[in-house]
Tab-separated table of N, CA and C in Angstrom:
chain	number	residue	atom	x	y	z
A	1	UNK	N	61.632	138.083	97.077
A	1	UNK	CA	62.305	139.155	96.360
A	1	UNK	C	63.050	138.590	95.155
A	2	UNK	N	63.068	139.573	94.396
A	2	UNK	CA	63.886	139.003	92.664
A	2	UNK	C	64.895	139.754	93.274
A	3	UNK	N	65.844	138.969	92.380
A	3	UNK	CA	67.780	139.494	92.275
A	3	UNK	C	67.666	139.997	90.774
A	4	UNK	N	68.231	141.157	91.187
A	4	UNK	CA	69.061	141.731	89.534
A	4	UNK	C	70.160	141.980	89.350
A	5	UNK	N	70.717	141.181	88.201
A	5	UNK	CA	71.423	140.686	87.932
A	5	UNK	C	72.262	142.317	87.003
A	6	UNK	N	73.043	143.134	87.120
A	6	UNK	CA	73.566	144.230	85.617
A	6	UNK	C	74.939	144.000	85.364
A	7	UNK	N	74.778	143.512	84.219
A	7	UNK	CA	76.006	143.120	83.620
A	7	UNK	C	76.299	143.524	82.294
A	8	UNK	N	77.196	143.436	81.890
A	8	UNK	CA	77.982	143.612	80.594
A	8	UNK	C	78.276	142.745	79.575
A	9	UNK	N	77.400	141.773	79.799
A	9	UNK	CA	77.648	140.749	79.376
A	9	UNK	C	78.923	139.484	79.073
A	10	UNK	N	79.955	139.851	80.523
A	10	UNK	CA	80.913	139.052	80.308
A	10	UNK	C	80.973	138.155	80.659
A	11	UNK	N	81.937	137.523	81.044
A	11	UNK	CA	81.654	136.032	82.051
A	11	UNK	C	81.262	135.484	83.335
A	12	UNK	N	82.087	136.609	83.896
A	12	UNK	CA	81.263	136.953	85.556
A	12	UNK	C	79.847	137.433	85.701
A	13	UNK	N	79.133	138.227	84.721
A	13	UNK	CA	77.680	138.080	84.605
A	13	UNK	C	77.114	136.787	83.940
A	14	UNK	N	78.101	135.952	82.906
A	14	UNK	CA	77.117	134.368	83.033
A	14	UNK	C	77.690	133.567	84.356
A	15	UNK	N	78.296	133.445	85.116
A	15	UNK	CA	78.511	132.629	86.238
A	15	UNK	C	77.276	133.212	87.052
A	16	UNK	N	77.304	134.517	87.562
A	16	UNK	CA	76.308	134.799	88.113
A	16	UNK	C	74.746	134.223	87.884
A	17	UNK	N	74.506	134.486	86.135
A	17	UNK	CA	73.180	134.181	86.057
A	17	UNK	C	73.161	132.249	85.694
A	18	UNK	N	73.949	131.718	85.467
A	18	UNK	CA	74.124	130.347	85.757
A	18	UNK	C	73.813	130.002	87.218
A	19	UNK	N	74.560	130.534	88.877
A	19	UNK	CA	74.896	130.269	90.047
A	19	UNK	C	73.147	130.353	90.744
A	20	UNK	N	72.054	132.003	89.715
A	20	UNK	CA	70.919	132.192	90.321
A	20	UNK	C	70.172	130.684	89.936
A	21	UNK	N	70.415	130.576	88.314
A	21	UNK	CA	69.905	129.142	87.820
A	21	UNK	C	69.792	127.895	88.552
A	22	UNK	N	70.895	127.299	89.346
A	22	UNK	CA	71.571	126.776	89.581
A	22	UNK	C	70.982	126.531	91.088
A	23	UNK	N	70.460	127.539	91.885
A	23	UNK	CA	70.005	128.040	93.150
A	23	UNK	C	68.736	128.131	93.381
A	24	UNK	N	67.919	128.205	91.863
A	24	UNK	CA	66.491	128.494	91.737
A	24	UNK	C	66.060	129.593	92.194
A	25	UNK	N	67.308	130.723	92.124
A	25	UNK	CA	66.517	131.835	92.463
A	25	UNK	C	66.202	132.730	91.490
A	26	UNK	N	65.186	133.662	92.121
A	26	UNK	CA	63.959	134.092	90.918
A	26	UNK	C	65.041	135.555	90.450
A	27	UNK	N	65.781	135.494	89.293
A	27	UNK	CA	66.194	137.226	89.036
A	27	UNK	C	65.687	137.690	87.997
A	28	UNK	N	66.447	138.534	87.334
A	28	UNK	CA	66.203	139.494	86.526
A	28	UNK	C	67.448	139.959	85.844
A	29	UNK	N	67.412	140.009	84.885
A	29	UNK	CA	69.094	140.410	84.244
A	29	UNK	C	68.710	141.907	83.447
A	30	UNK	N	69.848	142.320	83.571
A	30	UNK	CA	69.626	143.846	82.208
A	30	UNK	C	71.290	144.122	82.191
A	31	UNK	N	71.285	144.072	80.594
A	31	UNK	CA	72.226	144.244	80.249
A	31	UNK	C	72.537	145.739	79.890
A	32	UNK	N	73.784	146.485	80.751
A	32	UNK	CA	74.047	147.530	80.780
A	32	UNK	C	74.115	148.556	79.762
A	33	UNK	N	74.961	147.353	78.569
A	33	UNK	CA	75.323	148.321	76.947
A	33	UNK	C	74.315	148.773	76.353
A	34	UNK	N	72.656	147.610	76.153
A	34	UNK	CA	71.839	148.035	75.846
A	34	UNK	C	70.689	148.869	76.180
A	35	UNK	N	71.300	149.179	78.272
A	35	UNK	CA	69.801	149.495	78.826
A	35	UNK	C	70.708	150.180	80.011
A	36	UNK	N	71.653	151.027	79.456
A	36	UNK	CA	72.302	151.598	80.571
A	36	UNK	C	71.438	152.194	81.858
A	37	UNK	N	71.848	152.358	83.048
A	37	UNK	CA	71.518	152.377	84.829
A	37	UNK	C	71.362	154.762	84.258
A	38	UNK	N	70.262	154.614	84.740
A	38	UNK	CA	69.987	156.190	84.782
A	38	UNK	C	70.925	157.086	85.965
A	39	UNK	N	71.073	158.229	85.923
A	39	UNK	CA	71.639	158.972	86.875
A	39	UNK	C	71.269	158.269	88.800
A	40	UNK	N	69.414	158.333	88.387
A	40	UNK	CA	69.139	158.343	89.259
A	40	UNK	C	68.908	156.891	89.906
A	41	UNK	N	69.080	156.207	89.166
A	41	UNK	CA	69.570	154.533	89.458
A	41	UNK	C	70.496	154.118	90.068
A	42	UNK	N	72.096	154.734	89.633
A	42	UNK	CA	73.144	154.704	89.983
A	42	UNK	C	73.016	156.067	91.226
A	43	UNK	N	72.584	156.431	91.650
A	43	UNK	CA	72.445	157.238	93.083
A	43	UNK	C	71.979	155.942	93.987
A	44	UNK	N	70.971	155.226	93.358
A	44	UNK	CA	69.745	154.426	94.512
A	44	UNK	C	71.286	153.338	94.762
A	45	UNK	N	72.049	152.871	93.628
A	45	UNK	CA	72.962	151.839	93.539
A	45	UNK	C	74.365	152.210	94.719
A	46	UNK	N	74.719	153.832	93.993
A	46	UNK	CA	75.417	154.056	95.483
A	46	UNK	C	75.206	153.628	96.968
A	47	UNK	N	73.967	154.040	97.279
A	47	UNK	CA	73.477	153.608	98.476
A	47	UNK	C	73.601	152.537	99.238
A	48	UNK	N	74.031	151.303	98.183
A	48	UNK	CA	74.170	150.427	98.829
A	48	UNK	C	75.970	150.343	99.184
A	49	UNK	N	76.740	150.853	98.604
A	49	UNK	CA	78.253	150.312	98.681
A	49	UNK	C	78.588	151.268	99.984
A	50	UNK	N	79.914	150.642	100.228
A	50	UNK	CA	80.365	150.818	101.180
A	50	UNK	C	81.516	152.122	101.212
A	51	UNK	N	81.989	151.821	100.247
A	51	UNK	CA	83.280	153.241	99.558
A	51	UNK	C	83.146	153.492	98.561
A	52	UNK	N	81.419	153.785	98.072
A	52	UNK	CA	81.024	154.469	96.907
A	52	UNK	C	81.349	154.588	95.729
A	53	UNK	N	81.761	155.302	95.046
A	53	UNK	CA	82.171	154.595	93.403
A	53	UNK	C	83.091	154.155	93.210
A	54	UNK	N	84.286	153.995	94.268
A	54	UNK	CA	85.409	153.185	93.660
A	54	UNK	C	85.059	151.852	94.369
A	55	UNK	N	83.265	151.659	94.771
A	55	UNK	CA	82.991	149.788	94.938
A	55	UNK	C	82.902	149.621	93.256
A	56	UNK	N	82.261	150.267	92.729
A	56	UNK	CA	81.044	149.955	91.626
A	56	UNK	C	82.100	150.622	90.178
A	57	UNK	N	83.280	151.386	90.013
A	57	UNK	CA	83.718	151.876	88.781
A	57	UNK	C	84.876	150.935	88.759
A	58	UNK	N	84.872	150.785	87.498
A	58	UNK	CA	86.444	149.283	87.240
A	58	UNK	C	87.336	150.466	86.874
A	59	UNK	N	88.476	150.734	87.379
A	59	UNK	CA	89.470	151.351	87.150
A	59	UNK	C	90.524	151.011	86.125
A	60	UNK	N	90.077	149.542	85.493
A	60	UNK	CA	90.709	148.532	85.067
A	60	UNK	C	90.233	148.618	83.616
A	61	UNK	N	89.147	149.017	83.363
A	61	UNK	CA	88.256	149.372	82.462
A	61	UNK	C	88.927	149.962	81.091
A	62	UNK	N	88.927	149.801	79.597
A	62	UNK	CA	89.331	150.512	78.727
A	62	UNK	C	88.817	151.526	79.187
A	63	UNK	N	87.287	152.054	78.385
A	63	UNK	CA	87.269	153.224	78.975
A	63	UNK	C	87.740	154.479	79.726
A	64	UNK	N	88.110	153.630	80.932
A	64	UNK	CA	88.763	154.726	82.143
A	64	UNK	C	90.334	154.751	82.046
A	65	UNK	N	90.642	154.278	81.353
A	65	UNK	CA	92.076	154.259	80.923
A	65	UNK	C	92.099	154.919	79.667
A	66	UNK	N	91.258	155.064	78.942
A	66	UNK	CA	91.458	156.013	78.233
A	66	UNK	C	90.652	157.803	77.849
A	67	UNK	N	90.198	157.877	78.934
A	67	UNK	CA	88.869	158.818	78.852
A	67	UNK	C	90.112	160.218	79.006
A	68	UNK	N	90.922	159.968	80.071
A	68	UNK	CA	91.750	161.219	79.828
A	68	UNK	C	91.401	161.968	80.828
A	69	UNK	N	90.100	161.517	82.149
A	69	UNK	CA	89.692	162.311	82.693
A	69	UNK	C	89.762	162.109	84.262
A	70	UNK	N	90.383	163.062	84.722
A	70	UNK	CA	90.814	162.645	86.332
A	70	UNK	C	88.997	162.340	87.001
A	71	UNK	N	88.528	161.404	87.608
A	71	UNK	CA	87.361	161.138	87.708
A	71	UNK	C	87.011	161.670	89.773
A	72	UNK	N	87.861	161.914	89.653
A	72	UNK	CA	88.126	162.354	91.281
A	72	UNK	C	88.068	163.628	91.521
A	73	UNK	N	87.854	164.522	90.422
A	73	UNK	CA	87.527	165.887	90.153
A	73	UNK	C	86.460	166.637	89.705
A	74	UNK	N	86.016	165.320	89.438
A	74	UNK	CA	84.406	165.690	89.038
A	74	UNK	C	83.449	165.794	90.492
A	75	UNK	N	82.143	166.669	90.173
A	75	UNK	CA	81.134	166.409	91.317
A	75	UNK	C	80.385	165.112	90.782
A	76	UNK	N	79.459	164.382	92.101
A	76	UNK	CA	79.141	163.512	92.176
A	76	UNK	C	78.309	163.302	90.583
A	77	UNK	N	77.100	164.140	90.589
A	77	UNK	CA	76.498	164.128	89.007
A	77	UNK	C	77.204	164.089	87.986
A	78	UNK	N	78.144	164.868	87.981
A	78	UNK	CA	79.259	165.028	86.643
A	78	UNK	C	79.762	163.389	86.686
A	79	UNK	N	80.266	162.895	87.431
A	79	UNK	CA	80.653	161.426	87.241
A	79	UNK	C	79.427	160.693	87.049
A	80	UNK	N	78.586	160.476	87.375
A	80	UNK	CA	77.655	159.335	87.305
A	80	UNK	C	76.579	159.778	86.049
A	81	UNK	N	76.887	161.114	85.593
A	81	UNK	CA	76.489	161.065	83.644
A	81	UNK	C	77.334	160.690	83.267
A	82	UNK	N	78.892	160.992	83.179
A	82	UNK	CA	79.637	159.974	82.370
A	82	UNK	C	79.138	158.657	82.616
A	83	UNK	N	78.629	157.788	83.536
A	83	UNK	CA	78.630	156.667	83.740
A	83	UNK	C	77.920	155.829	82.905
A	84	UNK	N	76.545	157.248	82.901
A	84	UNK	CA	75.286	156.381	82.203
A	84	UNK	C	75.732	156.542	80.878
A	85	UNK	N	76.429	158.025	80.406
A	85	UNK	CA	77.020	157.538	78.533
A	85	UNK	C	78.189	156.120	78.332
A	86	UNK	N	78.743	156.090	79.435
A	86	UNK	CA	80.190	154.765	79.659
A	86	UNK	C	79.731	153.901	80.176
A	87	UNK	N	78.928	153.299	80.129
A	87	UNK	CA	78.514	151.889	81.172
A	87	UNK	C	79.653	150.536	81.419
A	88	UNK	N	80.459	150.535	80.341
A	88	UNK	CA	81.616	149.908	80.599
A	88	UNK	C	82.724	150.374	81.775
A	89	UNK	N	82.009	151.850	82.549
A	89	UNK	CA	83.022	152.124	83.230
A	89	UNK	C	82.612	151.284	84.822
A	90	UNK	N	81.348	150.433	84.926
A	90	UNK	CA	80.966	150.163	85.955
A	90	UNK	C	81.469	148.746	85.737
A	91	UNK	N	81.756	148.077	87.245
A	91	UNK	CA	82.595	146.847	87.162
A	91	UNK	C	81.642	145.547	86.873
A	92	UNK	N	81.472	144.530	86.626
A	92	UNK	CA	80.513	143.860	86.305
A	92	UNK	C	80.467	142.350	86.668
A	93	UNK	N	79.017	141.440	86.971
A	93	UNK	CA	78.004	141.768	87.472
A	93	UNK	C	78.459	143.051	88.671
A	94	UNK	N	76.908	144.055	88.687
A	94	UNK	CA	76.178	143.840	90.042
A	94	UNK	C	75.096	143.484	90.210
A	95	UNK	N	75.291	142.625	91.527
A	95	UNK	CA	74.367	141.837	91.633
A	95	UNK	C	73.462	142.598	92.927
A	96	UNK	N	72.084	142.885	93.031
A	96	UNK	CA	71.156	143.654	93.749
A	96	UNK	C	70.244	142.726	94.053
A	97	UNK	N	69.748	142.938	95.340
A	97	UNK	CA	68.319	142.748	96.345
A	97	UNK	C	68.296	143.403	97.014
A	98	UNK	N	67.147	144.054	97.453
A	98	UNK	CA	66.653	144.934	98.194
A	98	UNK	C	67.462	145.663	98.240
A	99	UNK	N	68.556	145.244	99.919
A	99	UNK	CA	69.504	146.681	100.462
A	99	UNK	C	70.739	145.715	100.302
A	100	UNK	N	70.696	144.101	99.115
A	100	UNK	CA	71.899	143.922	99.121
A	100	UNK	C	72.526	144.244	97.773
A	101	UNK	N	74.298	144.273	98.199
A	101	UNK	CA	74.894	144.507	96.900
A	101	UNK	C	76.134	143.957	97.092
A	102	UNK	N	76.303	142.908	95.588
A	102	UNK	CA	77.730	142.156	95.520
A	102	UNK	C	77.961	143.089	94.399
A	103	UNK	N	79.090	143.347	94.225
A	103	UNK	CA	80.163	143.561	92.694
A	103	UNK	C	80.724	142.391	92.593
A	104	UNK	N	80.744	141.992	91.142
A	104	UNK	CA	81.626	140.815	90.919
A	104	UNK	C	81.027	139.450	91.385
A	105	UNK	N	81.618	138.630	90.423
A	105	UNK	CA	81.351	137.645	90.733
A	105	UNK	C	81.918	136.447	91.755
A	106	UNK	N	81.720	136.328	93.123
A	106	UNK	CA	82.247	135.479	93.887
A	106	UNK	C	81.621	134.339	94.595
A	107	UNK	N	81.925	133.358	94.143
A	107	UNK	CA	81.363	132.016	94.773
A	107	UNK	C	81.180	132.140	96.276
A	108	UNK	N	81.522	132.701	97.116
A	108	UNK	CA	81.183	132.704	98.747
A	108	UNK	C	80.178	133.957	99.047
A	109	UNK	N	80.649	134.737	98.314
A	109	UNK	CA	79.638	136.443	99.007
A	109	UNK	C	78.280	135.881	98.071
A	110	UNK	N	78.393	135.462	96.721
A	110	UNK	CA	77.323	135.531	96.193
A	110	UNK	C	76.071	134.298	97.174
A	111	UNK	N	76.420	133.801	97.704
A	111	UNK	CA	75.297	133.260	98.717
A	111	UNK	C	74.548	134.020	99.507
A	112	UNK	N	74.625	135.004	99.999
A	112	UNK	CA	73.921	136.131	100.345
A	112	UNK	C	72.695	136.012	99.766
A	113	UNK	N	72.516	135.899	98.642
A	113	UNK	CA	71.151	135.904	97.929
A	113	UNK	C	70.470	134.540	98.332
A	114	UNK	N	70.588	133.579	99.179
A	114	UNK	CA	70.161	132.070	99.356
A	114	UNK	C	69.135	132.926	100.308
A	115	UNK	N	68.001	132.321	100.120
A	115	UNK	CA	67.136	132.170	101.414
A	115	UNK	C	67.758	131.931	102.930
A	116	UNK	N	67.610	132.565	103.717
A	116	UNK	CA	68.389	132.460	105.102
A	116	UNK	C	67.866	130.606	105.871
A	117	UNK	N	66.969	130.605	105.487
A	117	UNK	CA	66.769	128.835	105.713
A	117	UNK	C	67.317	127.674	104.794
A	118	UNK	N	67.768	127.844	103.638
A	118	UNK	CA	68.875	127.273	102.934
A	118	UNK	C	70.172	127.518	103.443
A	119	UNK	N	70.526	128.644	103.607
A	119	UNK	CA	71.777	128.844	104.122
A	119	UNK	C	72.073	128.106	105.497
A	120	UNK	N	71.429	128.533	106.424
A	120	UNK	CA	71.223	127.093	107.687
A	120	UNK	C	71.404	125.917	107.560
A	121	UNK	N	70.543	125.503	106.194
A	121	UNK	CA	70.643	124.023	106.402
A	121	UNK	C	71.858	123.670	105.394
A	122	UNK	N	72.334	124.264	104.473
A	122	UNK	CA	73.604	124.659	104.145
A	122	UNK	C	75.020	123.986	105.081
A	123	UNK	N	74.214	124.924	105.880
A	123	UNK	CA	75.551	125.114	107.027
A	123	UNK	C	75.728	123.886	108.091
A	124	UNK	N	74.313	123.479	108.434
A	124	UNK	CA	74.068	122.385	109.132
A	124	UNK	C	74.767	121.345	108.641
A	125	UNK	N	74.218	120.556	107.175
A	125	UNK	CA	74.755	119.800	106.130
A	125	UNK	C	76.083	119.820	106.392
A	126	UNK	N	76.698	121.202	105.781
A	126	UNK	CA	77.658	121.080	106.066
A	126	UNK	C	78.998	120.324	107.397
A	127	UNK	N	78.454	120.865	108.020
A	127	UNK	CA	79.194	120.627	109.857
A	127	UNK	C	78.830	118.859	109.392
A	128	UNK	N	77.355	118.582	109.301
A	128	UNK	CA	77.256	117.123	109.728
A	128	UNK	C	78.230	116.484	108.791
A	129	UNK	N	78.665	116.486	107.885
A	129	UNK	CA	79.560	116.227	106.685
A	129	UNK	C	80.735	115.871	107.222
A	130	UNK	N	81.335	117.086	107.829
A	130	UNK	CA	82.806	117.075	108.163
A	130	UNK	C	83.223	116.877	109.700
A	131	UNK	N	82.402	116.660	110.318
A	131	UNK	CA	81.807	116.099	111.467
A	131	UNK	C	82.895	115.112	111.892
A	132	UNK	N	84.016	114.482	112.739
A	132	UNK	CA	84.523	113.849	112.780
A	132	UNK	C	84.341	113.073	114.141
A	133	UNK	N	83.755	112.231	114.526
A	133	UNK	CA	83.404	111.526	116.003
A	133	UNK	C	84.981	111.071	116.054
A	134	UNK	N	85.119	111.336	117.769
A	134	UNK	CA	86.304	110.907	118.500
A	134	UNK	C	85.785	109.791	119.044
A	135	UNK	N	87.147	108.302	118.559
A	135	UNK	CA	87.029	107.529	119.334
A	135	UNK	C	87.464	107.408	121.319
A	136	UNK	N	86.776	106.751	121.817
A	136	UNK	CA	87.271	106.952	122.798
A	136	UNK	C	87.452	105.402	123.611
């Protein structure tokens, strides 16, 4: 499976696409400003979060600080067309596979995307590493 990468092009979308680099894993990037997420994109994208648009909308955002518009009053469509005209209102990276989904960029969740047999031996590596034999 490819990872896609949607970002805004800030820094947390180059750590991300550096970390896939970095991992050799196969993604895909699209940058939001130029190739904004359709209505019906951002429905498929809901699907994956857990507490729905306040995973995926930056509250933090110019935009949403200045739009003027209580966003909690809108129906579901009415918000997620503003979204696709505001794409700055979505938080950035998200990072997608299949049925997974990170927001943001984080050095521990973003492993999720490792092959589950890297991650093992990851983990294995790991332990043997810090491994401390008791004398006896």
């Amino acid at each position: 499976m490819t990872v896609t990468i949607y970002g805004l092009g800030c820094r947390s979308t180059k750590k991300a696409r550096q970390w896939m680099i970095t991992n050799q894993i196969p993604y895909v990037e699209r940058n939001l400003l130029d190739d904004p997420l359709t209505v019906h994109e951002l429905q498929e994208l809901l699907r994956l979060t857990t507490d729905g648009t306040d995973d995926i909308i930056s509250k933090r955002s110019l935009p949403y600080k200045t739009m003027n518009i209580d966003l909690d009053k809108l129906s579901l469509l009415e918000l997620l067309e503003i979204v696709h005209e505001h794409p700055r209102l979505l938080k950035s990276p998200l990072i997608v596979e299949n049925k997974k989904l990170q927001v943001g960029y984080n050095e521990e969740e973003i492993r999720q995307f490792l092959p589950r047999k890297v991650r093992k031996f990851q983990r294995l590596q790991w332990k043997a590493d810090h491994l401390q034999l008791l004398d006896f």
